[in-house]
Short mmCIF file of C-alpha atoms and ligand atoms in Angstrom, two decimals:
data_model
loop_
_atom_site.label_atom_id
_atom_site.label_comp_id
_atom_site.label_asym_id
_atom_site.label_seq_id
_atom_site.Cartn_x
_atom_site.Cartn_y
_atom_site.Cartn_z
CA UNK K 1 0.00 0.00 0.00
CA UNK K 2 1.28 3.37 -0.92
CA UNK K 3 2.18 5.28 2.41
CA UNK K 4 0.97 8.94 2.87
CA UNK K 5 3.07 11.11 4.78
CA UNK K 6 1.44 13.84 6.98
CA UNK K 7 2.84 17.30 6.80
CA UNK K 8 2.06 19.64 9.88
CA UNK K 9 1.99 23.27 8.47
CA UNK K 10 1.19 26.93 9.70
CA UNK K 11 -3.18 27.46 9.32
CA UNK K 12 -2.46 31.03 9.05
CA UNK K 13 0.40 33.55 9.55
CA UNK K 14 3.63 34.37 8.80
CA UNK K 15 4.68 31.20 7.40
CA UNK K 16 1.28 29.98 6.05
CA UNK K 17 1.59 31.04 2.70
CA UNK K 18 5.15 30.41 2.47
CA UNK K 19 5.02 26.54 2.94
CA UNK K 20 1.58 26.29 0.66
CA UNK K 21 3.49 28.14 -2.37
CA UNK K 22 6.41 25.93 -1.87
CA UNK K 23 4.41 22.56 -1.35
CA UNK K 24 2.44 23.85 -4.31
CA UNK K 25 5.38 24.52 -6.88
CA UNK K 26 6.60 20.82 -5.50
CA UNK K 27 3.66 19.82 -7.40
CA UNK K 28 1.42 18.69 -4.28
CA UNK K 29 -1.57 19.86 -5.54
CA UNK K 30 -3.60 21.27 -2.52
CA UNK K 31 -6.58 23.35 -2.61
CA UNK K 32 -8.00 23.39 1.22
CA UNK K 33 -11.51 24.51 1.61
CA UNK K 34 -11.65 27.29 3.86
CA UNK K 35 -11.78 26.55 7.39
CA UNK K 36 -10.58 23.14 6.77
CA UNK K 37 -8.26 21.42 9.42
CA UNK K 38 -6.52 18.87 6.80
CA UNK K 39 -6.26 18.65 3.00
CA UNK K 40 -5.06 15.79 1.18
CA UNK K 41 -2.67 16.25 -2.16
CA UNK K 42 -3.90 15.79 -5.53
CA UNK K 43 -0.62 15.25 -7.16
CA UNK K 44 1.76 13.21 -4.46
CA UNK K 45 0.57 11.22 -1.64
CA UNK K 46 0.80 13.40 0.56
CA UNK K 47 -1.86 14.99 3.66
CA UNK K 48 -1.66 18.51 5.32
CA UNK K 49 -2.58 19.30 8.32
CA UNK K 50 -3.52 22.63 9.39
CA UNK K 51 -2.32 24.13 13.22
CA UNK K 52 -1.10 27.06 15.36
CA UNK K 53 3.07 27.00 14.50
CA UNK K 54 3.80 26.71 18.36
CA UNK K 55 2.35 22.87 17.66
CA UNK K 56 4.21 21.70 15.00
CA UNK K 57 7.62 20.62 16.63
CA UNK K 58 6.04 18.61 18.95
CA UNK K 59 3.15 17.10 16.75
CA UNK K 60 6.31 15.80 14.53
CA UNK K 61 8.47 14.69 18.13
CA UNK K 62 5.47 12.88 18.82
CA UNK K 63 5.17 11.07 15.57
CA UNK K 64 1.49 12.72 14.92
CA UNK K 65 2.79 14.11 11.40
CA UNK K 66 6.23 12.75 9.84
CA UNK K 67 6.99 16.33 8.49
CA UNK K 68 6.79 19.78 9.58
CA UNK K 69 7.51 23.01 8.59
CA UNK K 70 8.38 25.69 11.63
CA UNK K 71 10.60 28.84 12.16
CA UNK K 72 14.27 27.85 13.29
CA UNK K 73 12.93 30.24 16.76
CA UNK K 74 9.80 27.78 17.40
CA UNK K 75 12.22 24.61 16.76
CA UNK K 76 14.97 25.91 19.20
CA UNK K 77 12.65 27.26 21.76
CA UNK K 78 10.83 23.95 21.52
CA UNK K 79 13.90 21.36 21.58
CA UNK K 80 15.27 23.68 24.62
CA UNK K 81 11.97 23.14 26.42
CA UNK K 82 10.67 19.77 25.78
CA UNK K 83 14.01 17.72 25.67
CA UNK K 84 12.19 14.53 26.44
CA UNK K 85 10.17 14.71 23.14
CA UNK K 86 11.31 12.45 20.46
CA UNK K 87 13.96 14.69 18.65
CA UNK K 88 13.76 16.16 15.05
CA UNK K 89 15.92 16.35 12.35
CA UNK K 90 16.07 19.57 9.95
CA UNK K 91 16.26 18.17 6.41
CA UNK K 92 16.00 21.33 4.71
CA UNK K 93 16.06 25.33 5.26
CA UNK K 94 13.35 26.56 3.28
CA UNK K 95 14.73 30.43 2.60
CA UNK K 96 11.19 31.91 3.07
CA UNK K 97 10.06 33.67 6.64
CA UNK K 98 13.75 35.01 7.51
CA UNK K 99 13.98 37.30 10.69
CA UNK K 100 16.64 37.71 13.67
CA UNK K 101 16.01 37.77 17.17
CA UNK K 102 17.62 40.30 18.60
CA UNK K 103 17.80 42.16 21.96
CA UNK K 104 16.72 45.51 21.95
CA UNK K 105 15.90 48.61 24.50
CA UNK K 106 14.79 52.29 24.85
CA UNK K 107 16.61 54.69 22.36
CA UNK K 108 16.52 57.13 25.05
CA UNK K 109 17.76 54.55 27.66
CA UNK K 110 20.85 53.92 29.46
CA UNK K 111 20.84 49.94 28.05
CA UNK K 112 23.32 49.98 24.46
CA UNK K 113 25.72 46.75 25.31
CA UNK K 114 24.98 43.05 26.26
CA UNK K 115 27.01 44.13 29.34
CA UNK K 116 24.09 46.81 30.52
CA UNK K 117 21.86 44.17 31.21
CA UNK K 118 23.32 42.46 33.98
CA UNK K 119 20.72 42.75 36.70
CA UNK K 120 18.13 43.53 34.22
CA UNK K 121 14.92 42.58 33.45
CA UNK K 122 14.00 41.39 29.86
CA UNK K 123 10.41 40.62 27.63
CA UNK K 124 10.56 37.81 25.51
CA UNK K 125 8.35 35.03 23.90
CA UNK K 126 11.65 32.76 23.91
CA UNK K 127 12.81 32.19 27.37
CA UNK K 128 14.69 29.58 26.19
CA UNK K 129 16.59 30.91 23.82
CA UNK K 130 17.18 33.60 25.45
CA UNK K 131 18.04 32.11 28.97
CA UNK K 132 20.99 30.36 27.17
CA UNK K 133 22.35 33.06 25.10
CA UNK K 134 22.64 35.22 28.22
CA UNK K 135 24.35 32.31 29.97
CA UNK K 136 26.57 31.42 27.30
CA UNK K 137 27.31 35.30 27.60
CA UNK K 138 27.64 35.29 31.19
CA UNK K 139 25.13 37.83 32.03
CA UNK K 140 22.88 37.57 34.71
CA UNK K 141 19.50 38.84 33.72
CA UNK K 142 15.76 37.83 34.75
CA UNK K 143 13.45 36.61 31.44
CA UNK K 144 9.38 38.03 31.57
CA UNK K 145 8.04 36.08 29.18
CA UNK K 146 4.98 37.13 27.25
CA UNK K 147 2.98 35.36 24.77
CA UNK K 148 2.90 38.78 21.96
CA UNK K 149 3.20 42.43 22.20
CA UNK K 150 6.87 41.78 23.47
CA UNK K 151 7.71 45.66 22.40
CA UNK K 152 5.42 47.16 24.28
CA UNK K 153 7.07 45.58 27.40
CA UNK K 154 9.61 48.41 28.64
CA UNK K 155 6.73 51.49 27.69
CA UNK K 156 4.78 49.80 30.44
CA UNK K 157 7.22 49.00 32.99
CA UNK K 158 6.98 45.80 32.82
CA UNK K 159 10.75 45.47 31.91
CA UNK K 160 14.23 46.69 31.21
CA UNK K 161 15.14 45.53 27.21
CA UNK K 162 13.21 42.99 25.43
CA UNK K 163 14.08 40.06 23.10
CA UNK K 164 11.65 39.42 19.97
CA UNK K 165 11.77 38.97 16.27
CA UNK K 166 12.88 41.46 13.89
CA UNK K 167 11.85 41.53 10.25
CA UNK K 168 11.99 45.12 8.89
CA UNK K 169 12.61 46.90 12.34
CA UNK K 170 9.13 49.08 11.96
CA UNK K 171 8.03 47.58 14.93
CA UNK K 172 11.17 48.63 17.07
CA UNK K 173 11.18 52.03 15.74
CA UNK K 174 7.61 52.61 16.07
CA UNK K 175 7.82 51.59 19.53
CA UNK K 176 11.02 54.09 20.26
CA UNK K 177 13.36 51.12 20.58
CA UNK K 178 16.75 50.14 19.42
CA UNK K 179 18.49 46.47 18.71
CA UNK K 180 22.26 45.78 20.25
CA UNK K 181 22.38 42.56 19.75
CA UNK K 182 21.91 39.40 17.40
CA UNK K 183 20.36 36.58 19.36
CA UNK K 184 19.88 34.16 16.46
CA UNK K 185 18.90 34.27 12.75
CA UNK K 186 15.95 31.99 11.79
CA UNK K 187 14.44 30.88 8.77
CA UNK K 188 11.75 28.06 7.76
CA UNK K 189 12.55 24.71 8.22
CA UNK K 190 11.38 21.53 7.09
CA UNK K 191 11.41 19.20 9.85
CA UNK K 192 10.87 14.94 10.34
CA UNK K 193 10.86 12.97 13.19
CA UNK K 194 14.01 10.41 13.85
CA UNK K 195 12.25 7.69 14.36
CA UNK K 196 13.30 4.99 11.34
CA UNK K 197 10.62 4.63 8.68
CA UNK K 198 10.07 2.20 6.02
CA UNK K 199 11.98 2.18 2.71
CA UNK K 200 8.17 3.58 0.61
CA UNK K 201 8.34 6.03 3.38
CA UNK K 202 11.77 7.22 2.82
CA UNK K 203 11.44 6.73 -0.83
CA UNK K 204 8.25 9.46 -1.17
CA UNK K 205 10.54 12.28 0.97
CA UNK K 206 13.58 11.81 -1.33
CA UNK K 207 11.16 12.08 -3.84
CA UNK K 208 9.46 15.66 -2.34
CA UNK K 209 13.06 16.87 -1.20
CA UNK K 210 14.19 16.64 -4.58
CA UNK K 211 11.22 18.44 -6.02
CA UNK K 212 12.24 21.08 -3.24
CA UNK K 213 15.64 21.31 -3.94
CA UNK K 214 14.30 22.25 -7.54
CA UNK K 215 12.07 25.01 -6.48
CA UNK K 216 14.58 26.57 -4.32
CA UNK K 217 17.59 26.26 -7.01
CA UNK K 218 15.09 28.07 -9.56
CA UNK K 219 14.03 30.97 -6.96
CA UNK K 220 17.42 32.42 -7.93
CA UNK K 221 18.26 31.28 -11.12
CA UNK K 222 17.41 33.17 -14.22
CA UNK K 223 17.86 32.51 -18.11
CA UNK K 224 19.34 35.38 -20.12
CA UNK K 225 19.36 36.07 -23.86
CA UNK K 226 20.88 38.72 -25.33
CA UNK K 227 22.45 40.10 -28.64
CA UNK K 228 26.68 40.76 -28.31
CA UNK K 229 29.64 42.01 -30.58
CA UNK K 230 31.55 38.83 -31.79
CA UNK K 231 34.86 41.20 -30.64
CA UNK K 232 33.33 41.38 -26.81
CA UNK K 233 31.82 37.73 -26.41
CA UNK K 234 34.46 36.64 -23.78
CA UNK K 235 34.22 40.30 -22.28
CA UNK K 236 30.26 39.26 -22.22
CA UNK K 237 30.18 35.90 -21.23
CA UNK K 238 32.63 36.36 -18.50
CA UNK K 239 29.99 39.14 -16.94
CA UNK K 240 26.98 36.79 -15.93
CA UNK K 241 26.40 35.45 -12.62
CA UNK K 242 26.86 31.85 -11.88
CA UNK K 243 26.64 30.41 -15.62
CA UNK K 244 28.37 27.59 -17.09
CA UNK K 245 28.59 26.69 -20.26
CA UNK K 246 26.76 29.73 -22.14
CA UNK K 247 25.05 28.73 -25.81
CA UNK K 248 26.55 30.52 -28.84
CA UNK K 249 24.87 31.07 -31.71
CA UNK K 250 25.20 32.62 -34.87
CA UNK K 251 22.23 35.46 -35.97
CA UNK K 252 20.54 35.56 -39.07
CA UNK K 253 22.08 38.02 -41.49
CA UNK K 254 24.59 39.49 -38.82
CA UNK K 255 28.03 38.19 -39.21
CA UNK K 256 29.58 40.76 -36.20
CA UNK K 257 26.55 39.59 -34.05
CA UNK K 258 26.21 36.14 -32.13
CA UNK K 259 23.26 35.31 -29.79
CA UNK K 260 24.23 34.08 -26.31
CA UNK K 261 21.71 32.10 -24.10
CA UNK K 262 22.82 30.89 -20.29
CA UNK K 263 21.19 29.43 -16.89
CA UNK K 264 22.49 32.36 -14.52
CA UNK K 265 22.63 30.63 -10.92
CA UNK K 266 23.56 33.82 -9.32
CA UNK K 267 20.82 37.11 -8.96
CA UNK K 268 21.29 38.96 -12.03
CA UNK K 269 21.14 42.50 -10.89
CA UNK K 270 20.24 45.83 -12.74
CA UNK K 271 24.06 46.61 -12.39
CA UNK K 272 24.78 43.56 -14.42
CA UNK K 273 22.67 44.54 -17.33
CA UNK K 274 23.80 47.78 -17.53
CA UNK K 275 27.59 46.56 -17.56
CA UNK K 276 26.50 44.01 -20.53
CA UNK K 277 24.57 47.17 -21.97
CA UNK K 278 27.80 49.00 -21.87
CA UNK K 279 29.92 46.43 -23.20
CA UNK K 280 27.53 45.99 -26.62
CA UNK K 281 25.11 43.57 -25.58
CA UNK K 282 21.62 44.37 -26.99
CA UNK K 283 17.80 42.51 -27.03
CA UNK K 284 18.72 41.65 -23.46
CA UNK K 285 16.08 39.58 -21.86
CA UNK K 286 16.01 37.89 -18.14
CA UNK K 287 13.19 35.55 -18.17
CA UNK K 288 12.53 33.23 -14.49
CA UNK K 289 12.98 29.88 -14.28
CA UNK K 290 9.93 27.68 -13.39
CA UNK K 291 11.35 24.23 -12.72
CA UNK K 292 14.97 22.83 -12.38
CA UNK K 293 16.03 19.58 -12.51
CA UNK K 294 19.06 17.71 -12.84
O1 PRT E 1 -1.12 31.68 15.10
P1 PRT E 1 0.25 31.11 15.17
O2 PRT E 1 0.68 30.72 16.55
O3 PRT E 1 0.41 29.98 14.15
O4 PRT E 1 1.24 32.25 14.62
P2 PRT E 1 2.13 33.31 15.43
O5 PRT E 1 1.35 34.56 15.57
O6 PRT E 1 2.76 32.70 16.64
O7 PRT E 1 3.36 33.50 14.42
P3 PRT E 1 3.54 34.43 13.13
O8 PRT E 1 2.66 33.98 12.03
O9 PRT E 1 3.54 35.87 13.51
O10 PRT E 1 5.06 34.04 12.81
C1 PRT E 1 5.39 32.74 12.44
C2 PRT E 1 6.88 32.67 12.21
O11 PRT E 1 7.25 33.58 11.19
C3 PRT E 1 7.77 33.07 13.38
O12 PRT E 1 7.93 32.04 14.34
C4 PRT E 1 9.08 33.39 12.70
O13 PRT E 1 9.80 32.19 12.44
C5 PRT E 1 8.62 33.97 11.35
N1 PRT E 1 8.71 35.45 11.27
C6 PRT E 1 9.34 36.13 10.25
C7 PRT E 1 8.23 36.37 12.13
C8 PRT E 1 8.58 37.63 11.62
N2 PRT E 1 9.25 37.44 10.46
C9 PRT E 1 8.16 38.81 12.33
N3 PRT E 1 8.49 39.91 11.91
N4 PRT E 1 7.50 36.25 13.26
C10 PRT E 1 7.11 37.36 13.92
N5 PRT E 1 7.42 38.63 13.52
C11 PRT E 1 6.88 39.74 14.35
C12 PRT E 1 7.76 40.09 15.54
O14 PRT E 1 7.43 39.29 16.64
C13 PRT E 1 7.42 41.57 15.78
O15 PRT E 1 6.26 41.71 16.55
O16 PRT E 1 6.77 40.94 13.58
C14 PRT E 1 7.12 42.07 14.38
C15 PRT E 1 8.37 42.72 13.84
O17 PRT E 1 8.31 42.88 12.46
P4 PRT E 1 9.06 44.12 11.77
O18 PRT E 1 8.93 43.87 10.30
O19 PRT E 1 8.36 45.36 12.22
O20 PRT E 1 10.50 44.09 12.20
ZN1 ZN E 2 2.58 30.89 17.28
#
C-alpha cells in the first residue's frame, strides 16, 4: 500500500503562505476549503494538516505528522523546552520567513551593550533561547516572558530591554526602541521525526526533497538572452552570474553579431545589465525559471 506522509503546516500567519506556495510549486496539488483542518494532495501522496506553529515541533516529536515546517525560533525554543520529546531532524532550510532575534531597548535609555543588562529585566516570547544566550554570555539577567506584544514591554514598565523577532525593524522604531544585539537568525525549516521509517516512506521524501531542492535552485536562477559584438563575447560571457557553459549562436544576417543564451545561478542585478549594456550587448532579456532539474 502506498504510504501517505502527513505534513504539519502553519493554518495562518507568517509562514502559512510560504510553505503552501512551496508545497504547491513541488507539485502537491492542494486546494484546502476554507476553514478546513486537513487537505489531502492531488498530485503526491501526501496529507496537510492545518495548526497554530507553536504545535508543530512537537506534533512531529510525537510522531502525529512525519513532516513539519516551523521557524528555526519555534524549533529551538521547543527542543530547549521539551528535551524529552522524540527529537527532530532539519532536512531542509526553506529560505522563506527570515527574521533575527535580537535584543533591543529604549533609544533614550541607558541599556546599548549586552554588558548593561546584567541585573536587568528582559520581555521575551523565547525564554529559552534567550536564557541560554545570556548564559553562554555570562550575564545575569531575569526573562518576563509574554505570549505577543513583546515591544510594548519596557513602555509599560513591565521590563528593562526585550528580546523578539525582527523583520523590517518598523516595529522597534515605532515603539522608540533600538536592537544591540543578534540573538539568532531563523528561517523556515522543514522538519521529520528520527524515528526509522520504512523504505516507501523514505522513498516518497527523497522524492518531495528533490522536487524542493528544484524550487529553491530556480528561486534564484534566471535565463538570459541577449544580442553581443563577436569582438566582446568573452568580455560578455565572462559578466553573468553563476553560468556555465553559455550557448553561442550565430544570428541571421549578422556576421559581427552572435546570440548568447545561459542558466544564470547567481541574482542577475540591474548593475549587471547595464555593464553588458555598456559592453555591446543588446535585445537583453532575463526571463525566471519555473522548474529545475538535474
Ligand atoms: O497563530 P500562530 O501561533 O500559528 O502564529 P504566530 O502569531 O505565533 O506567528 P507568526 O505567524 O507571527 O510568525 C510565524 C513565524 O514567522 C515566526 O515564528 C518566525 O519564524 C517567522 N517570522 C518572520 C516572524 C517575523 N518574520 C516577524 N516579523 N515572526 C514574527 N514577527 C513579528 C515580531 O514578533 C514583531 O512583533 O513581527 C514584528 C516585527 O516585524 P518588523 O517587520 O516590524 O521588524
Ligand atoms: Zn505561534
Amino acid at each position: 500500500m502506498t504510504p501517505v506522509l502527513r505534513i504539519a503546516v502553519q493554518k495562518k500567519g507568517r509562514l502559512a503562505t510560504g510553505s503552501l506556495k512551496l508545497l504547491e510549486q513541488a507539485g502537491l496539488g492542494i486546494s484546502p476549503n476554507p476553514g478546513a483542518l486537513t487537505c489531502r494532495a492531488r498530485g503526491l501522496p501526501f496529507e496537510l494538516l492545518f495548526v497554530r506553529d507553536d504545535d508543530i515541533p512537537s506534533l512531529v516529536a510525537k510522531g502525529v505528522c512525519d513532516l513539519g515546517i516551523a521557524g528555526e525560533n519555534v524549533l529551538r525554543e521547543e527542543a530547549l523546552e521539551n528535551a524529552q520529546d522524540g527529537k527532530l531532524q532539519t532536512v531542509r532550510a526553506l529560505g522563506f520567513s527570515h527574521c533575527t532575534l535580537k535584543l533591543a531597548a529604549p533609544k533614550e535609555g541607558t541599556i546599548k551593550t549586552l554588558a548593561d543588562l546584567q541585573g536587568c529585566k528582559i520581555a521575551t516570547s523565547y525564554p529559552q533561547i534567550l536564557a541560554k544566550y545570556l548564559q553562554d554570555q555570562g550575564i545575569k539577567a531575569q526573562c518576563v516572558t509574554l505570549k505577543g506584544a513583546v515591544e510594548i514591554a519596557p513602555a509599560l514598565g513591565l521590563s528593562d530591554a526585550i528580546c523578539d523577532l525582527v523583520s523590517s525593524g518598523a516595529t522597534l522604531a515605532a515603539n522608540g526602541l533600538a536592537d544591540f544585539a543578534t540573538v539568532m537568525q531563523s528561517e523556515a525549516l522543514l522538519v521529520r521525526n528520527d524515528t526509522s521509517w520504512d523504505e516507501a516512506r523514505e522513498a516518497l521524501l527523497a522524492r518531495l526533497l528533490r522536487r524542493i531542492d528544484g524550487v529553491i535552485a530556480s528561486r534564484a536562477t534566471k535565463y538570459i538572452m541577449l544580442n553581443a559584438p563577436k569582438d566582446a563575447l568573452d568580455e560578455i560571457t565572462a559578466l553573468l552570474p553563476g553560468a556555465d557553459a553559455p550557448t553561442i549562436m550565430p544570428l541571421a544576417g549578422r556576421d559581427d553579431q552572435m546570440a548568447v543564451h545561459a542558466v544564470c545561478r547567481e541574482t542577475i542585478f540591474w548593475d549587471t545589465l547595464e555593464q553588458l549594456e555598456a559592453r555591446g550587448a543588446h535585445a537583453i532579456l532575463v526571463l525566471p525559471i519555473e522548474k529545475m532539474m538535474g
